[in-house]
Short mmCIF file of C-alpha atoms and ligand atoms in Angstrom, two decimals:
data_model
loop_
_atom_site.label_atom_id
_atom_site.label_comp_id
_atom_site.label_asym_id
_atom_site.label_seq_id
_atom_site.Cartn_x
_atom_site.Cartn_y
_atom_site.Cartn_z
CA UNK A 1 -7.38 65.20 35.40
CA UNK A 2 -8.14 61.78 33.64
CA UNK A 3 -9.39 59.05 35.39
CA UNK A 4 -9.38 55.32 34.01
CA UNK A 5 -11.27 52.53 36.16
CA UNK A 6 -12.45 48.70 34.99
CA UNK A 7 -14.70 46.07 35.82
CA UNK A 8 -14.70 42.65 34.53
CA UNK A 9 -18.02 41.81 33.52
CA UNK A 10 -19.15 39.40 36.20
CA UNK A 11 -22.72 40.39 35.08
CA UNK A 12 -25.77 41.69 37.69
CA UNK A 13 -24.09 43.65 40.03
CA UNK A 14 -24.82 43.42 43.66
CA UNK A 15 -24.90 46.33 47.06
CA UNK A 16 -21.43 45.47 47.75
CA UNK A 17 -20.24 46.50 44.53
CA UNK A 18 -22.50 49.38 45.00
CA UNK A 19 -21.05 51.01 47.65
CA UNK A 20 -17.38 49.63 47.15
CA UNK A 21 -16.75 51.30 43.01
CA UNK A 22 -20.14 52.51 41.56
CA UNK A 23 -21.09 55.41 44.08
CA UNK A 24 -17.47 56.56 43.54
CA UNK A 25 -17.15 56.41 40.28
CA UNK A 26 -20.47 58.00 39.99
CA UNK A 27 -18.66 60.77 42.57
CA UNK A 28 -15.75 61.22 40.68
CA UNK A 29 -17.92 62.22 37.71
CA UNK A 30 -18.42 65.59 38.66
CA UNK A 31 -14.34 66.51 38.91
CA UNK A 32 -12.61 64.34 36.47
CA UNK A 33 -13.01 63.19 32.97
CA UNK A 34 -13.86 59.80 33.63
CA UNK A 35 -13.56 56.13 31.70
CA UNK A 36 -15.32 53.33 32.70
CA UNK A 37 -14.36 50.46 31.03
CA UNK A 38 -15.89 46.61 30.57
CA UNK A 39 -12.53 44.53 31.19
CA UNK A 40 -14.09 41.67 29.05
CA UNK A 41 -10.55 40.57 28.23
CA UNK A 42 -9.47 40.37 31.35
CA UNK A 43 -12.11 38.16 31.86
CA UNK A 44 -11.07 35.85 29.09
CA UNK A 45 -7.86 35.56 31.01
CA UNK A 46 -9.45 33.21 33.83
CA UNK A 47 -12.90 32.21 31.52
CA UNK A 48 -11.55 31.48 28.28
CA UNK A 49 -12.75 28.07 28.21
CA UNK A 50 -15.70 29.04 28.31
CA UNK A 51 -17.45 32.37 27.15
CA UNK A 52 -20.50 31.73 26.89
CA UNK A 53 -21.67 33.85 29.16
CA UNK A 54 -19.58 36.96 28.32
CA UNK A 55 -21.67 38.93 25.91
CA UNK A 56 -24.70 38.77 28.21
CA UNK A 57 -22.68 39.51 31.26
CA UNK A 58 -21.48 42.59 30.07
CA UNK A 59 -24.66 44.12 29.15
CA UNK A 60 -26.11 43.04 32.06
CA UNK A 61 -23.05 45.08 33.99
CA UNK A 62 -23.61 48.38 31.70
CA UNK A 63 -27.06 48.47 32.51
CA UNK A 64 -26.60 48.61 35.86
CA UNK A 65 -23.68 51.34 35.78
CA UNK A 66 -26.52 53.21 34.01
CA UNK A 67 -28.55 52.82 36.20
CA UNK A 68 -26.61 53.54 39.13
CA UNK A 69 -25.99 56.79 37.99
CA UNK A 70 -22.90 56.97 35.90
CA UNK A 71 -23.71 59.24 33.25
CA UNK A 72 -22.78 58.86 29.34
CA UNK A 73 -22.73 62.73 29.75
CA UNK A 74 -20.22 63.02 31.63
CA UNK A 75 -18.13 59.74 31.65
CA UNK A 76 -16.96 57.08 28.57
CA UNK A 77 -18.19 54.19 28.90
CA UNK A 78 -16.85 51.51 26.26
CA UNK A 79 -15.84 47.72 26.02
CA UNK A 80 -12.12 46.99 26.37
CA UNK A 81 -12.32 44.79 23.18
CA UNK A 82 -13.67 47.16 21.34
CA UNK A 83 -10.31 49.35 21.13
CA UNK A 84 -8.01 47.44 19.29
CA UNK A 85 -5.16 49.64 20.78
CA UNK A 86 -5.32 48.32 24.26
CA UNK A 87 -4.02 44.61 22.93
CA UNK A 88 -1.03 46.66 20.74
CA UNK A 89 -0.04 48.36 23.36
CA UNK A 90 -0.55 45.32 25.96
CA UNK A 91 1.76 43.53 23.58
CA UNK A 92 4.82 46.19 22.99
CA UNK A 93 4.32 46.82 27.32
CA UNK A 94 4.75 42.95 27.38
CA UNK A 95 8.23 43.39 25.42
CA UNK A 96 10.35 44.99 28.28
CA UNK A 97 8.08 44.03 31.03
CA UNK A 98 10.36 41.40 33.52
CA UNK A 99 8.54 37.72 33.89
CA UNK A 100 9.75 37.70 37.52
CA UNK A 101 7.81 40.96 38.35
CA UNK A 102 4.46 38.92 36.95
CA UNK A 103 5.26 35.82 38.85
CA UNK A 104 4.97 37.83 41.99
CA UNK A 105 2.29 39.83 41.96
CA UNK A 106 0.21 38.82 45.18
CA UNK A 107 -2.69 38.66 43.19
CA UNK A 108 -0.95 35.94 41.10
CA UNK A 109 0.36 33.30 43.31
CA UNK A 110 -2.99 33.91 45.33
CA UNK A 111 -5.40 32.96 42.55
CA UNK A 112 -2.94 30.33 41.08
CA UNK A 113 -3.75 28.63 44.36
CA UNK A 114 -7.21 29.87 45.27
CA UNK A 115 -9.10 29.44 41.77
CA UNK A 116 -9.99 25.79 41.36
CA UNK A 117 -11.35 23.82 38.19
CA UNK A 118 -9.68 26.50 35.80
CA UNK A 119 -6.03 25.72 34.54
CA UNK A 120 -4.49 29.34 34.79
CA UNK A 121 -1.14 28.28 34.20
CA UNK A 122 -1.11 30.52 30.94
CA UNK A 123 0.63 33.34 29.27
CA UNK A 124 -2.53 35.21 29.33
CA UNK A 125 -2.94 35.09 32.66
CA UNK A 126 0.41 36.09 33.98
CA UNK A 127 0.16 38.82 31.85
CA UNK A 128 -3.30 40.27 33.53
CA UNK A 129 -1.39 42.98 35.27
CA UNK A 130 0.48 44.09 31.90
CA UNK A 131 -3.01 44.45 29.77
CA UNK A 132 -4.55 45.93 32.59
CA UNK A 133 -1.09 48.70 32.95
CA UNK A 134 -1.97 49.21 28.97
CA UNK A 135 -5.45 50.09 29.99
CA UNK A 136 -4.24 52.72 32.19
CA UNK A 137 -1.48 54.24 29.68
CA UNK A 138 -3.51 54.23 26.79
CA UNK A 139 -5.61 57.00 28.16
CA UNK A 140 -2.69 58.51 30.15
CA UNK A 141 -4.49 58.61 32.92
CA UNK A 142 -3.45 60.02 36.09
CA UNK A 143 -6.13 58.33 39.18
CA UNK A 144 -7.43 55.24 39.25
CA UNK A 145 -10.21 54.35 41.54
CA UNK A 146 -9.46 50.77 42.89
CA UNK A 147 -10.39 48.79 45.92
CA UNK A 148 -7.53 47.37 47.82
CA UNK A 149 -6.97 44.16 46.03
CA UNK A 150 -6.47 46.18 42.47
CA UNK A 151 -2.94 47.68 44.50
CA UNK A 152 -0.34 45.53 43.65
CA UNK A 153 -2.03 45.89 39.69
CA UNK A 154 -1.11 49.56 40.12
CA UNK A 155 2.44 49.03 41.42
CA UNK A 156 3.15 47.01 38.44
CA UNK A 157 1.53 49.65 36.26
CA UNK A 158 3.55 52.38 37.39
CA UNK A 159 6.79 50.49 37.48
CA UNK A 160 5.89 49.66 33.40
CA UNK A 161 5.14 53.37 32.93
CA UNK A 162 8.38 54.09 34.48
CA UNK A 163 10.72 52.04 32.81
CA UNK A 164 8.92 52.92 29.41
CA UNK A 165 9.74 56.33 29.86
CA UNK A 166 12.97 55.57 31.04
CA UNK A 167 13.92 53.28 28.40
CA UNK A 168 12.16 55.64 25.64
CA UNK A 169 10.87 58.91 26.45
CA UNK A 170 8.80 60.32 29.12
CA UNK A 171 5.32 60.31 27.63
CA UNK A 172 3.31 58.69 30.73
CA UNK A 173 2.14 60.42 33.24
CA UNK A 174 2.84 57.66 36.43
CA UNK A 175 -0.56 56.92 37.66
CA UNK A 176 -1.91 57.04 40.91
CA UNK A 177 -4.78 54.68 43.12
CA UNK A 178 -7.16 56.59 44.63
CA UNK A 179 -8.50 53.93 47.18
CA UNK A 180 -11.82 53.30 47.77
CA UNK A 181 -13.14 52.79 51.83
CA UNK A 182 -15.24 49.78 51.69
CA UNK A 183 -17.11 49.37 54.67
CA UNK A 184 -16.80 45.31 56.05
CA UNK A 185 -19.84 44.46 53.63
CA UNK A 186 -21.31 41.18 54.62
CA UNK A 187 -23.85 38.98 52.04
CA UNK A 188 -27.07 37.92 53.86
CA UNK A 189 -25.22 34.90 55.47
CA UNK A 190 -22.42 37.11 57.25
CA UNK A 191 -19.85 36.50 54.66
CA UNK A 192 -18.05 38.89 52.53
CA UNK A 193 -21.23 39.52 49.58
CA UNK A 194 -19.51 37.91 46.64
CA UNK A 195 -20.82 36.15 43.95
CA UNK A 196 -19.29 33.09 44.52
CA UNK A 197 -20.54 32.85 48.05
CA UNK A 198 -24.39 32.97 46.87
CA UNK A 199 -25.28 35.41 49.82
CA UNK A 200 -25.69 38.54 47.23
CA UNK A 201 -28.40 41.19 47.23
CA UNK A 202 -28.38 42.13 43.42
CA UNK A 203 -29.35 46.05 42.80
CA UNK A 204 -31.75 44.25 40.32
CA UNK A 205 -33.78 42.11 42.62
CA UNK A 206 -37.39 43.20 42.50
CA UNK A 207 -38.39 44.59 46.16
CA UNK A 208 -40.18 41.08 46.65
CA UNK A 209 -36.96 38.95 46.65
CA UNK A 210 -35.03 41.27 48.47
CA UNK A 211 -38.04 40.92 51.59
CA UNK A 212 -37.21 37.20 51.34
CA UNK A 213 -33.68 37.38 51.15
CA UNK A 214 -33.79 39.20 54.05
CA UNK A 215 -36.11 37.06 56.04
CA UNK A 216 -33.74 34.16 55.41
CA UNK A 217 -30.53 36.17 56.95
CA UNK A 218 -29.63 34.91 60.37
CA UNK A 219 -29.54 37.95 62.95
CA UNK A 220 -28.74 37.32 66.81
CA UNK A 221 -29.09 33.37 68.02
CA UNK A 222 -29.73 34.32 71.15
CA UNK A 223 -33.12 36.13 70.50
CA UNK A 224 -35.21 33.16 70.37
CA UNK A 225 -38.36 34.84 71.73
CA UNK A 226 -39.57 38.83 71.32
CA UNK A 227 -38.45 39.04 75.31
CA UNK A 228 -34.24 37.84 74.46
CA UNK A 229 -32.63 40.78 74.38
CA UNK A 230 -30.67 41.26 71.30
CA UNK A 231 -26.88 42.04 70.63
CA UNK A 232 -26.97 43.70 67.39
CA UNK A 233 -23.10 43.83 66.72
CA UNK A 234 -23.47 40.27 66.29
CA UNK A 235 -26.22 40.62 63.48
CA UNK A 236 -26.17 40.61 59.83
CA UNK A 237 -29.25 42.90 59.88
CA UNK A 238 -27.64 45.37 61.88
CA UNK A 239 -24.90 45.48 59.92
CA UNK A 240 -27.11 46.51 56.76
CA UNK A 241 -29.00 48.80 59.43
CA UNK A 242 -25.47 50.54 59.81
CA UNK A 243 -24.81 51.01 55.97
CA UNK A 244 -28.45 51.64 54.52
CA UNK A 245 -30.39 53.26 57.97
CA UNK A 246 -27.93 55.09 59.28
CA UNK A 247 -30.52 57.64 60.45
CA UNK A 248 -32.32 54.94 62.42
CA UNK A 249 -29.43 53.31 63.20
CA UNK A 250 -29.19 54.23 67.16
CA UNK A 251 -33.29 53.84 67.27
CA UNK A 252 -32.50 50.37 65.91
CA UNK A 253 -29.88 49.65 68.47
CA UNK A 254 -31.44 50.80 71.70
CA UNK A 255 -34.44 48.68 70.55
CA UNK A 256 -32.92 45.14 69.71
CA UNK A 257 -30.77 45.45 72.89
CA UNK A 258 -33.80 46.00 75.06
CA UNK A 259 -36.28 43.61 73.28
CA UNK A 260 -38.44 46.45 72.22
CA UNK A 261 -38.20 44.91 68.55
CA UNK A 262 -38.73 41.67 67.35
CA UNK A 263 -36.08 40.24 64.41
CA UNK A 264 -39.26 39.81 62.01
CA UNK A 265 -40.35 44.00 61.93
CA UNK A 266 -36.55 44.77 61.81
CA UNK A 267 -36.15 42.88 59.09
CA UNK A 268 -39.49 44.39 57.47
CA UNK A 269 -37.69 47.76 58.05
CA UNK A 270 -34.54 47.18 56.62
CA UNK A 271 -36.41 45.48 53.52
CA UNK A 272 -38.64 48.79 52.83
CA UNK A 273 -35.52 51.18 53.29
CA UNK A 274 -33.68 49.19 50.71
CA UNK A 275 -36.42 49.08 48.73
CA UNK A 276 -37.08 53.16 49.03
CA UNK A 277 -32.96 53.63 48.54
CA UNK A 278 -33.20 51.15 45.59
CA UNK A 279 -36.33 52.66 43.69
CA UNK A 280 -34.48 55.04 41.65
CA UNK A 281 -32.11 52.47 40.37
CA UNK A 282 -35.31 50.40 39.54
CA UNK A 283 -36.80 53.27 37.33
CA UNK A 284 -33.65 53.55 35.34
CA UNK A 285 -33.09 49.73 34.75
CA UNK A 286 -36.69 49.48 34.29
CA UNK A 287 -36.77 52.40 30.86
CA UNK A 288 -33.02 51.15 29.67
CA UNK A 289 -34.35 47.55 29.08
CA UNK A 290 -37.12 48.97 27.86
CA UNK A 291 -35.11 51.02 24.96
CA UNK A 292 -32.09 48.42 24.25
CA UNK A 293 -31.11 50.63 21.44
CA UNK A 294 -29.99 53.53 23.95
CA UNK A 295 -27.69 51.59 25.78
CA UNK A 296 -26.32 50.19 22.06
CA UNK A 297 -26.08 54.11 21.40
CA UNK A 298 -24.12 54.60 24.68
CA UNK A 299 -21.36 52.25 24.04
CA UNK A 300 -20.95 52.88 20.82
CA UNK A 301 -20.44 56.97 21.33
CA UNK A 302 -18.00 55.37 24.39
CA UNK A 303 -16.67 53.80 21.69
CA UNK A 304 -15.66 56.54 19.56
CA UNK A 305 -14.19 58.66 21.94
CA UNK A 306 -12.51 55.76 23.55
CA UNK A 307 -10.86 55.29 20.48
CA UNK A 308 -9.62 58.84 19.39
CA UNK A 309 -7.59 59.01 22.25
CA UNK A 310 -5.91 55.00 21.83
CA UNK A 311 -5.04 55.92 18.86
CA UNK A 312 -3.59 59.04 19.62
CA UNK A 313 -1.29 57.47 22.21
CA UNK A 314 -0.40 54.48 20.36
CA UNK A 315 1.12 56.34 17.29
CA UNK A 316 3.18 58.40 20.00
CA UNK A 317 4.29 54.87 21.92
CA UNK A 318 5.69 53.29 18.43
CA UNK A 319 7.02 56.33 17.26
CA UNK A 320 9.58 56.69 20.39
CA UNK A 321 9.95 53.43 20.21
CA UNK A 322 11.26 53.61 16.78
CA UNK A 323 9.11 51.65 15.29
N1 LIG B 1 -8.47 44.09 37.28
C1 LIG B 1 -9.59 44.94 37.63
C2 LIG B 1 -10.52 44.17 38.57
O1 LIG B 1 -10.55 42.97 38.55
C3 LIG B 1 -10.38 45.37 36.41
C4 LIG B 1 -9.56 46.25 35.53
C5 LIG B 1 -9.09 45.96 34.30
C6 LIG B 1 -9.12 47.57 35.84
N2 LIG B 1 -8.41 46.99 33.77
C7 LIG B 1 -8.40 47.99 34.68
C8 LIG B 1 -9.28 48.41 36.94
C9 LIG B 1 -7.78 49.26 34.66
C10 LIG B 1 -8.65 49.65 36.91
C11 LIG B 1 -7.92 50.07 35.78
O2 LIG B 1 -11.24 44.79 39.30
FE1 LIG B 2 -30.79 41.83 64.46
FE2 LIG B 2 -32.82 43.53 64.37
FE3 LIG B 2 -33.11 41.10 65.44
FE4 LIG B 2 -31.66 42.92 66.68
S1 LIG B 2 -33.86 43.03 66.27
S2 LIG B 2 -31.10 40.78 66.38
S3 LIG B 2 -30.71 44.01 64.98
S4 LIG B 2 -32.69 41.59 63.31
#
């Protein structure tokens, strides 16, 4: 079975996107024939004034799916850009796909509201959900491994898929979300970790930042002294304790809540188990930027394949369309 999943390339990647798409999609290697895909259009949809940033972002992104552990050997890994076919098929989707079912999309009307300083009363951007349905089809895949907020994106995409083949003939196969379980995953300041916040661990940061990000993270008020005992569902640390210790998690517990454990050594802890769960990424980022050309190599074999198949589909799409 085929699988299709996106990013847009928001650049360094941090533990929260970690644990909420790369460790699945790194998963999902081993049973599916996987695409990963750099949505740098999308991206253009909400930062098209400015794109300066783009070109760096994305490279910055691949490096750390590399690193991660998604594996050219097993999975495509290519730039939405780069396959022409994706933007054909986007715009012959875009032909007998309803305005009304754009205009309410959840995910429309929210950021409409929500995304300040940006005028995103464009074409491009109602049409986010339609590009990212061509994404899908293109590849015919079957699964696509979203969080929670990409659901109303794969409604629209199977409804598209549907009344193509209803309208033309049944060539797509209609697509399915496989969800992925997030954990609550707060930044260092308690908040959802999200860019925007500035509360991010990045999978890059050397082992020296993450120690002081850490330090800075507020854990349980009411432990002013070693002696306060220490409510740990309350605390940021803890949290991390929960998704990165989880071996030492009960140690962790008992010991904040009878003031066997001062915040300053938990924190040390959690810092050096990061660091230990992190060093493997660090190798691989480390060699990649070392040997630029490989990753260069990567994309463009993602590329190729990529391509092959876009094509493939995109002859069948205007052929029983009649065109
Ligand atoms: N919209 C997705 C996001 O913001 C990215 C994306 C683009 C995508 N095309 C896709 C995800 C196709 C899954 C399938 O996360
Ligand atoms: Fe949080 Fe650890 Fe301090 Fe308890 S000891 S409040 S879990 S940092």
């Amino acid at each position: 079975m085929r699988i299709l999943s996106g990013m847009r390339p928001t650049g360094r990647l941090h533990l929260g996107n970690l644990l909420g798409a790369l460790t699945n999609w790194k998963n999902l290697q081993e049973k599916y024939e996987c695409f990963y895909m750099v949505a740098d259009l999308h991206a253009l949809t909400t930062d098209y004034a400015d794109t300066r940033e783009i070109k760096r972002n994305i490279r910055e992104m691949v490096i750390d799916w590399l690193a991660s552990g998604i594996d050219p050997k097993k999975s495509t890994i290519f730039i939405q850009s780069q396959i022409p076919e994706h933007s054909e098929l986007y715009l012959l989707l875009s032909m007998f796909t309803p305005i009304p079912w754009l205009e309410r999309c959840p995910t429309y009307k929210e950021q409409l509201k929500e995304i300040k300083g940006k005028d995103l009363r464009t074409y491009g951007f109602l049409g986010y959900p339609v590009l990212q349905a061509a994404d899908i089809l293109i590849y015919k895949a079957e699964v696509v491994p979203v969080g929670e907020d990409q659901l109303p994106h794969l409604e629209l995409t199977r409804e598209i898929a549907r009344r193509f083949n209803h309208l033309y003939k049944d060539i797509f196969p209609i697509p399915q979300a496989k969800l992925t379980k997030v954990p609550r995953f707060p930044g260092i300041d308690g908040r959802k970790m999200s860019k925007s916040y500035n509360n991010c661990i990045y999978l890059s940061d050397s082992d020296e930042v993450i120690k002081e990000k850490i330090e800075e993270a507020i854990t349980d008020p009411a432990r002013k002294t070693l002696k306060d005992k220490g409510h740990p569902d309350i605390c940021t640390i803890f949290n991390f304790h929960q998704i990165y210790n989880r071996k030492n998690v009960k140690d962790v517990e008992a010991r904040c809540k009878k003031a066997q454990i001062g915040c300053r050594e938990c924190k040390r802890n959690l810092a050096n188990t990061l660091a230990s769960a992190l060093s493997d990424f660090h190798r691989k980022r480390k060699e990649l930027l070392e040997n630029p050309e490989k990753i260069d190599k990567i994309l463009k074999e993602g590329r190729k394949k990529a391509s092959s198949i876009a094509k493939q589909t995109l002859e069948e799409v205007k052929r029983v369309m009649g065109i």
